[in-house]
Amino acid sequence: MLVLCFDAGSSSLKYAVFEAGDGGERELLAETLDVNAPVKDIFAKLAAKGISARAVGHRIVFGGMHAAPVVVEPSVLTELRGYVPIDPLHLPSQLRIVDEVTALVPVLPQVLCFDTAFHRRMPEIAQRFALPASIDPLVRRYGYHGLSYEYIVSTLDSARYPRVVIAHLGNGASLAAVRDGLPVDTTMGFSPLGGLMMGTRPGDLDPGVMLYLLRSGEFTIEGLDHLLTQQSGLLGVSGTTADMRELLARRSGDRAAELAVQLFVYTAAKFIGAMAVTLGGLDLLVFTGGIGENSEDIRRMIGARLDMFEGMETRVILTNETCVIARHTWRLSS
Ligand code: ADP
């Protein structure tokens, strides 16, 4: 069965066509466009190639308390529209694509695959913040990169490696602690800003820093949002770029670039230690994402800080989020 998968990010729209079935998933074609590309143009392009998808799968970054993918229906879309203030960066364009597909081919089954769903089976204690019970129950640790983690876990033998930390290190970066194939904890929290240092996001930050910056009058809420989503992390510390490859190339002669790399490595190793504590030890560390898959230097520097985990193995696994979307879409619509 041919499945069309959409993965809309903050600036780009990736789509891919998969042949999916009992025997697994095979990618037939993929292209990355501007996030505002109209869906009708993509359908026209596919039609010209003689490709007619039988179902459409979508990556949805934030899915509230949904613990599994769902078939599109009006009540789910209404629920998700209510979450736009939580994820204003991705949800509007992801929902636009669902709406455009519905308008073009109303009968086509559509499946929503949430990045937060993987983590919903974490123990309650890992999802709770130390805030009063009266605070909006929507405020909790959701965790992200779930489709990537699900793909990685599907490739692992959990009997051989019961205690696994997966390090998804890309522009966005997070860790997942996985025990016997099930999620135990993760570094991202309510939003994708928390946890590890990232390309342009700071990761965990004392909440007092934000209060101070707002109170001092130096930042408005919008200005603080921009600082925390676009100007921090590797870009902020290096003062030049969020691109890890560039930072590694220039770090010998550029102290700010060197500091950015060192802080990234230090923070990642520190959180891997914390995740190992939630697992009671560490049998396998998996690197994935653009940095994790491609940078031997970063893997070596992080690994050098983890000597105390005797017997821990390290692997690099190429992630494939769209493959997971194709798998679920086929399963829920065939
Ligand atoms: P996203 O979170 O946007 O999907 P990616 O997973 O594509 O991001 O990761 C992008 C990051 O991977 C960039 O910082 C890029 O520099 C880094 N990267 C890609 N190839 C290499 C490499 N060979 N060495 C170091 N970093 C790399």
GROMACS .gro file of C-alpha atoms and ligand atoms in nm:
model
  361
    1MET     CA    1   0.000   0.000   0.000
    2LEU     CA    2   0.134   0.346  -0.089
    3VAL     CA    3   0.148   0.586   0.204
    4LEU     CA    4   0.229   0.957   0.182
    5CYS     CA    5   0.402   1.095   0.492
    6PHE     CA    6   0.432   1.461   0.590
    7ASP     CA    7   0.688   1.597   0.834
    8ALA     CA    8   0.652   1.974   0.871
    9GLY     CA    9   0.918   2.149   1.078
   10SER     CA   10   0.943   2.516   1.169
   11SER     CA   11   1.081   2.615   0.827
   12SER     CA   12   1.071   2.309   0.601
   13LEU     CA   13   0.816   2.055   0.484
   14LYS     CA   14   0.943   1.708   0.411
   15TYR     CA   15   0.722   1.455   0.238
   16ALA     CA   16   0.794   1.096   0.150
   17VAL     CA   17   0.610   0.814  -0.023
   18PHE     CA   18   0.645   0.467   0.125
   19GLU     CA   19   0.540   0.124   0.011
   20ALA     CA   20   0.416  -0.015   0.343
   21GLY     CA   21   0.280  -0.354   0.435
   22ASP     CA   22   0.332  -0.674   0.631
   23GLY     CA   23   0.685  -0.701   0.499
   24GLY     CA   24   0.795  -0.360   0.631
   25GLU     CA   25   0.835  -0.015   0.480
   26ARG     CA   26   1.031   0.097   0.175
   27GLU     CA   27   1.081   0.464   0.086
   28LEU     CA   28   1.008   0.531  -0.282
   29LEU     CA   29   1.074   0.903  -0.294
   30ALA     CA   30   1.123   1.201  -0.065
   31GLU     CA   31   1.156   1.575  -0.108
   32THR     CA   32   1.199   1.876   0.120
   33LEU     CA   33   1.012   2.198   0.038
   34ASP     CA   34   0.939   2.530   0.203
   35VAL     CA   35   0.701   2.489   0.497
   36ASN     CA   36   0.437   2.696   0.313
   37ALA     CA   37   0.433   2.474   0.002
   38PRO     CA   38   0.069   2.401  -0.099
   39VAL     CA   39  -0.038   2.040  -0.065
   40LYS     CA   40  -0.217   2.050  -0.402
   41ASP     CA   41   0.117   2.107  -0.577
   42ILE     CA   42   0.259   1.796  -0.407
   43PHE     CA   43  -0.043   1.589  -0.507
   44ALA     CA   44  -0.012   1.718  -0.866
   45LYS     CA   45   0.357   1.624  -0.873
   46LEU     CA   46   0.281   1.274  -0.744
   47ALA     CA   47  -0.007   1.231  -0.991
   48ALA     CA   48   0.229   1.324  -1.276
   49LYS     CA   49   0.454   1.040  -1.161
   50GLY     CA   50   0.155   0.802  -1.152
   51ILE     CA   51   0.164   0.784  -0.772
   52SER     CA   52  -0.165   0.772  -0.588
   53ALA     CA   53  -0.135   0.728  -0.210
   54ARG     CA   54  -0.400   0.525  -0.030
   55ALA     CA   55  -0.342   0.693   0.308
   56VAL     CA   56  -0.162   0.996   0.451
   57GLY     CA   57   0.040   1.008   0.772
   58HIS     CA   58   0.144   1.324   0.953
   59ARG     CA   59   0.409   1.401   1.209
   60ILE     CA   60   0.252   1.610   1.485
   61VAL     CA   61   0.504   1.743   1.734
   62PHE     CA   62   0.266   1.794   2.026
   63GLY     CA   63  -0.016   1.550   2.098
   64GLY     CA   64  -0.114   1.619   2.460
   65MET     CA   65  -0.188   1.295   2.645
   66HIS     CA   66  -0.234   1.079   2.332
   67ALA     CA   67  -0.023   0.769   2.385
   68ALA     CA   68  -0.061   0.633   2.030
   69PRO     CA   69  -0.127   0.757   1.676
   70VAL     CA   70  -0.489   0.838   1.588
   71VAL     CA   71  -0.701   0.850   1.274
   72VAL     CA   72  -0.801   1.208   1.186
   73GLU     CA   73  -1.149   1.306   1.298
   74PRO     CA   74  -1.301   1.644   1.383
   75SER     CA   75  -1.283   1.604   1.762
   76VAL     CA   76  -0.906   1.534   1.753
   77LEU     CA   77  -0.845   1.835   1.531
   78THR     CA   78  -1.043   2.056   1.770
   79GLU     CA   79  -0.838   1.924   2.060
   80LEU     CA   80  -0.510   1.990   1.875
   81ARG     CA   81  -0.610   2.344   1.778
   82GLY     CA   82  -0.639   2.410   2.151
   83TYR     CA   83  -0.269   2.318   2.187
   84VAL     CA   84  -0.139   2.585   1.947
   85PRO     CA   85  -0.031   2.811   2.238
   86ILE     CA   86   0.187   2.523   2.363
   87ASP     CA   87   0.351   2.462   2.024
   88PRO     CA   88   0.302   2.774   1.812
   89LEU     CA   89   0.611   2.684   1.606
   90HIS     CA   90   0.492   2.357   1.450
   91LEU     CA   91   0.123   2.289   1.510
   92PRO     CA   92  -0.027   2.559   1.282
   93SER     CA   93   0.157   2.435   0.972
   94GLN     CA   94   0.105   2.069   1.060
   95LEU     CA   95  -0.270   2.125   1.098
   96ARG     CA   96  -0.281   2.331   0.779
   97ILE     CA   97  -0.148   2.032   0.588
   98VAL     CA   98  -0.412   1.800   0.740
   99ASP     CA   99  -0.684   2.051   0.641
  100GLU     CA  100  -0.552   2.087   0.286
  101VAL     CA  101  -0.540   1.709   0.238
  102THR     CA  102  -0.898   1.682   0.370
  103ALA     CA  103  -1.016   1.953   0.131
  104LEU     CA  104  -0.843   1.791  -0.167
  105VAL     CA  105  -0.934   1.426  -0.105
  106PRO     CA  106  -1.192   1.402   0.176
  107VAL     CA  107  -1.212   1.022   0.165
  108LEU     CA  108  -0.838   0.962   0.209
  109PRO     CA  109  -0.763   0.815   0.554
  110GLN     CA  110  -0.522   1.032   0.752
  111VAL     CA  111  -0.324   0.933   1.060
  112LEU     CA  112  -0.161   1.165   1.313
  113CYS     CA  113   0.164   1.045   1.472
  114PHE     CA  114   0.267   1.240   1.781
  115ASP     CA  115   0.626   1.305   1.892
  116THR     CA  116   0.504   1.314   2.251
  117ALA     CA  117   0.320   0.977   2.241
  118PHE     CA  118   0.626   0.755   2.301
  119HIS     CA  119   0.685   0.914   2.642
  120ARG     CA  120   0.329   0.875   2.771
  121ARG     CA  121   0.417   0.537   2.918
  122MET     CA  122   0.688   0.693   3.137
  123PRO     CA  123   0.623   0.650   3.509
  124GLU     CA  124   0.409   0.935   3.648
  125ILE     CA  125   0.701   1.058   3.858
  126ALA     CA  126   0.902   1.133   3.543
  127GLN     CA  127   0.614   1.338   3.400
  128ARG     CA  128   0.556   1.551   3.709
  129PHE     CA  129   0.707   1.893   3.778
  130ALA     CA  130   0.749   2.017   4.136
  131LEU     CA  131   0.463   2.265   4.103
  132PRO     CA  132   0.144   2.287   4.312
  133ALA     CA  133  -0.131   2.041   4.220
  134SER     CA  134  -0.359   2.337   4.146
  135ILE     CA  135  -0.152   2.439   3.840
  136ASP     CA  136  -0.309   2.358   3.502
  137PRO     CA  137  -0.265   1.978   3.460
  138LEU     CA  138  -0.156   2.042   3.099
  139VAL     CA  139   0.175   2.159   3.250
  140ARG     CA  140   0.384   1.842   3.273
  141ARG     CA  141   0.684   1.672   3.113
  142TYR     CA  142   0.573   1.553   2.769
  143GLY     CA  143   0.906   1.480   2.601
  144TYR     CA  144   0.968   1.501   2.225
  145HIS     CA  145   1.157   1.320   1.942
  146GLY     CA  146   0.925   1.024   2.019
  147LEU     CA  147   0.903   0.898   1.659
  148SER     CA  148   1.282   0.884   1.644
  149TYR     CA  149   1.299   0.696   1.975
  150GLU     CA  150   1.030   0.455   1.863
  151TYR     CA  151   1.225   0.380   1.545
  152ILE     CA  152   1.550   0.322   1.736
  153VAL     CA  153   1.380   0.097   1.996
  154SER     CA  154   1.224  -0.109   1.713
  155THR     CA  155   1.575  -0.193   1.589
  156LEU     CA  156   1.711  -0.299   1.930
  157ASP     CA  157   1.717  -0.632   2.109
  158SER     CA  158   1.594  -0.525   2.454
  159ALA     CA  159   1.670  -0.864   2.611
  160ARG     CA  160   2.036  -0.811   2.523
  161TYR     CA  161   2.034  -0.443   2.624
  162PRO     CA  162   1.779  -0.389   2.904
  163ARG     CA  163   1.901  -0.041   3.005
  164VAL     CA  164   1.943   0.195   2.708
  165VAL     CA  165   1.999   0.569   2.674
  166ILE     CA  166   1.923   0.706   2.328
  167ALA     CA  167   2.092   1.038   2.247
  168HIS     CA  168   1.908   1.213   1.964
  169LEU     CA  169   2.154   1.493   1.886
  170GLY     CA  170   2.055   1.723   1.600
  171ASN     CA  171   1.957   2.090   1.587
  172GLY     CA  172   1.705   1.985   1.849
  173ALA     CA  173   1.856   1.743   2.099
  174SER     CA  174   1.723   1.519   2.372
  175LEU     CA  175   1.782   1.191   2.553
  176ALA     CA  176   1.546   0.905   2.628
  177ALA     CA  177   1.603   0.646   2.901
  178VAL     CA  178   1.452   0.313   2.792
  179ARG     CA  179   1.422   0.001   3.009
  180ASP     CA  180   1.314  -0.332   2.856
  181GLY     CA  181   1.191  -0.137   2.552
  182LEU     CA  182   0.974   0.101   2.758
  183PRO     CA  183   1.028   0.473   2.823
  184VAL     CA  184   1.149   0.566   3.171
  185ASP     CA  185   1.254   0.931   3.144
  186THR     CA  186   1.352   1.199   2.894
  187THR     CA  187   1.528   1.536   2.900
  188MET     CA  188   1.284   1.757   2.712
  189GLY     CA  189   0.993   1.872   2.924
  190PHE     CA  190   0.676   2.070   2.865
  191SER     CA  191   0.823   2.228   2.551
  192PRO     CA  192   1.112   2.132   2.323
  193LEU     CA  193   1.325   2.403   2.490
  194GLY     CA  194   1.435   2.208   2.796
  195GLY     CA  195   1.702   1.950   2.872
  196LEU     CA  196   2.019   1.939   2.660
  197MET     CA  197   2.192   2.239   2.505
  198MET     CA  198   2.086   2.256   2.139
  199GLY     CA  199   2.159   2.445   1.816
  200THR     CA  200   1.971   2.762   1.913
  201ARG     CA  201   1.796   2.660   2.240
  202PRO     CA  202   1.963   2.673   2.581
  203GLY     CA  203   1.820   2.354   2.732
  204ASP     CA  204   1.751   2.351   3.105
  205LEU     CA  205   1.772   2.697   3.254
  206ASP     CA  206   1.706   2.813   3.607
  207PRO     CA  207   1.350   2.957   3.588
  208GLY     CA  208   1.485   3.250   3.789
  209VAL     CA  209   1.687   3.359   3.482
  210MET     CA  210   1.367   3.413   3.287
  211LEU     CA  211   1.202   3.602   3.572
  212TYR     CA  212   1.507   3.825   3.604
  213LEU     CA  213   1.526   3.903   3.230
  214LEU     CA  214   1.155   3.990   3.221
  215ARG     CA  215   1.163   4.192   3.542
  216SER     CA  216   1.475   4.384   3.443
  217GLY     CA  217   1.283   4.515   3.142
  218GLU     CA  218   1.554   4.397   2.904
  219PHE     CA  219   1.315   4.149   2.741
  220THR     CA  220   0.948   4.139   2.653
  221ILE     CA  221   0.777   3.798   2.645
  222GLU     CA  222   0.822   3.789   2.266
  223GLY     CA  223   1.187   3.891   2.301
  224LEU     CA  224   1.248   3.620   2.558
  225ASP     CA  225   1.077   3.366   2.331
  226HIS     CA  226   1.312   3.466   2.048
  227LEU     CA  227   1.616   3.445   2.278
  228LEU     CA  228   1.525   3.095   2.397
  229THR     CA  229   1.417   2.948   2.062
  230GLN     CA  230   1.645   3.123   1.810
  231GLN     CA  231   1.945   3.286   1.973
  232SER     CA  232   2.078   3.055   2.244
  233GLY     CA  233   2.252   2.716   2.243
  234LEU     CA  234   2.548   2.660   2.012
  235LEU     CA  235   2.466   2.979   1.820
  236GLY     CA  236   2.443   3.194   2.131
  237VAL     CA  237   2.757   3.063   2.300
  238SER     CA  238   2.973   3.061   1.985
  239GLY     CA  239   2.834   3.392   1.862
  240THR     CA  240   2.867   3.266   1.505
  241THR     CA  241   2.676   2.952   1.409
  242ALA     CA  242   2.445   2.674   1.531
  243ASP     CA  243   2.609   2.431   1.289
  244MET     CA  244   2.813   2.173   1.480
  245ARG     CA  245   3.019   2.080   1.176
  246GLU     CA  246   3.136   2.440   1.137
  247LEU     CA  247   3.208   2.475   1.508
  248LEU     CA  248   3.424   2.163   1.507
  249ALA     CA  249   3.614   2.289   1.204
  250ARG     CA  250   3.696   2.625   1.357
  251ARG     CA  251   3.734   2.547   1.727
  252SER     CA  252   4.115   2.529   1.736
  253GLY     CA  253   4.141   2.901   1.655
  254ASP     CA  254   3.813   3.028   1.800
  255ARG     CA  255   3.765   3.021   2.178
  256ALA     CA  256   3.391   3.087   2.167
  257ALA     CA  257   3.341   2.800   1.920
  258GLU     CA  258   3.549   2.573   2.145
  259LEU     CA  259   3.340   2.674   2.449
  260ALA     CA  260   3.016   2.601   2.260
  261VAL     CA  261   3.139   2.252   2.169
  262GLN     CA  262   3.265   2.182   2.522
  263LEU     CA  263   2.941   2.300   2.685
  264PHE     CA  264   2.737   2.083   2.446
  265VAL     CA  265   2.948   1.777   2.529
  266TYR     CA  266   2.956   1.849   2.904
  267THR     CA  267   2.577   1.896   2.923
  268ALA     CA  268   2.503   1.586   2.715
  269ALA     CA  269   2.734   1.369   2.931
  270LYS     CA  270   2.588   1.510   3.255
  271PHE     CA  271   2.232   1.429   3.145
  272ILE     CA  272   2.333   1.083   3.020
  273GLY     CA  273   2.453   1.020   3.377
  274ALA     CA  274   2.116   1.136   3.511
  275MET     CA  275   1.928   0.910   3.267
  276ALA     CA  276   2.149   0.616   3.369
  277VAL     CA  277   2.044   0.674   3.731
  278THR     CA  278   1.677   0.649   3.631
  279LEU     CA  279   1.762   0.311   3.470
  280GLY     CA  280   1.980   0.180   3.753
  281GLY     CA  281   2.276   0.145   3.517
  282LEU     CA  282   2.357   0.158   3.148
  283ASP     CA  283   2.404  -0.129   2.901
  284LEU     CA  284   2.386   0.062   2.573
  285LEU     CA  285   2.424   0.422   2.459
  286VAL     CA  286   2.278   0.490   2.113
  287PHE     CA  287   2.374   0.800   1.916
  288THR     CA  288   2.138   0.929   1.648
  289GLY     CA  289   2.034   1.263   1.483
  290GLY     CA  290   2.257   1.476   1.258
  291ILE     CA  291   2.532   1.526   1.517
  292GLY     CA  292   2.499   1.185   1.681
  293GLU     CA  293   2.508   0.998   1.349
  294ASN     CA  294   2.784   1.197   1.179
  295SER     CA  295   3.026   1.333   1.435
  296GLU     CA  296   3.280   1.082   1.556
  297ASP     CA  297   3.448   1.368   1.749
  298ILE     CA  298   3.140   1.452   1.954
  299ARG     CA  299   3.068   1.084   2.024
  300ARG     CA  300   3.427   1.033   2.140
  301MET     CA  301   3.423   1.344   2.364
  302ILE     CA  302   3.094   1.244   2.527
  303GLY     CA  303   3.209   0.881   2.561
  304ALA     CA  304   3.531   0.993   2.732
  305ARG     CA  305   3.323   1.141   3.015
  306LEU     CA  306   3.131   0.815   3.069
  307ASP     CA  307   3.420   0.587   3.168
  308MET     CA  308   3.253   0.488   3.495
  309PHE     CA  309   2.983   0.291   3.307
  310GLU     CA  310   3.184  -0.028   3.278
  311GLY     CA  311   3.047  -0.272   3.021
  312MET     CA  312   2.841  -0.005   2.846
  313GLU     CA  313   2.834  -0.049   2.468
  314THR     CA  314   2.795   0.237   2.220
  315ARG     CA  315   2.618   0.221   1.885
  316VAL     CA  316   2.530   0.463   1.608
  317ILE     CA  317   2.186   0.405   1.453
  318LEU     CA  318   2.044   0.618   1.170
  319THR     CA  319   1.699   0.731   1.273
  320ASN     CA  320   1.398   0.729   1.039
  321GLU     CA  321   1.094   0.912   1.168
  322THR     CA  322   0.899   0.901   0.841
  323CYS     CA  323   0.934   0.523   0.834
  324VAL     CA  324   0.756   0.509   1.173
  325ILE     CA  325   0.481   0.738   1.037
  326ALA     CA  326   0.438   0.509   0.733
  327ARG     CA  327   0.422   0.202   0.959
  328HIS     CA  328   0.147   0.348   1.182
  329THR     CA  329  -0.047   0.493   0.890
  330TRP     CA  330  -0.054   0.160   0.712
  331ARG     CA  331  -0.154  -0.022   1.033
  332LEU     CA  332  -0.441   0.218   1.115
  333SER     CA  333  -0.580   0.253   0.765
  334SER     CA  334  -0.546  -0.089   0.601
  335ADP     P1  335   1.723   1.863   1.295
  335ADP     O1  336   1.706   1.860   1.444
  335ADP     O2  337   1.694   1.999   1.235
  335ADP     O3  338   1.658   1.745   1.224
  335ADP     P2  339   1.970   1.730   1.219
  335ADP     O4  340   1.937   1.603   1.289
  335ADP     O5  341   1.970   1.731   1.071
  335ADP     O6  342   1.881   1.849   1.273
  335ADP     O7  343   2.115   1.776   1.272
  335ADP     C1  344   2.174   1.894   1.227
  335ADP     C2  345   2.308   1.908   1.298
  335ADP     O8  346   2.393   1.798   1.263
  335ADP     C3  347   2.384   2.035   1.260
  335ADP     O9  348   2.440   2.094   1.376
  335ADP     C4  349   2.496   1.981   1.172
  335ADP    O10  350   2.611   2.060   1.177
  335ADP     C5  351   2.522   1.848   1.238
  335ADP     N1  352   2.604   1.762   1.152
  335ADP     C6  353   2.569   1.705   1.034
  335ADP     N2  354   2.676   1.638   0.984
  335ADP     C7  355   2.779   1.655   1.071
  335ADP     C8  356   2.914   1.612   1.078
  335ADP     N3  357   2.968   1.537   0.981
  335ADP     N4  358   2.988   1.649   1.184
  335ADP     C9  359   2.935   1.725   1.282
  335ADP     N5  360   2.810   1.768   1.283
  335ADP    C10  361   2.731   1.734   1.180
   0.00000   0.00000   0.00000
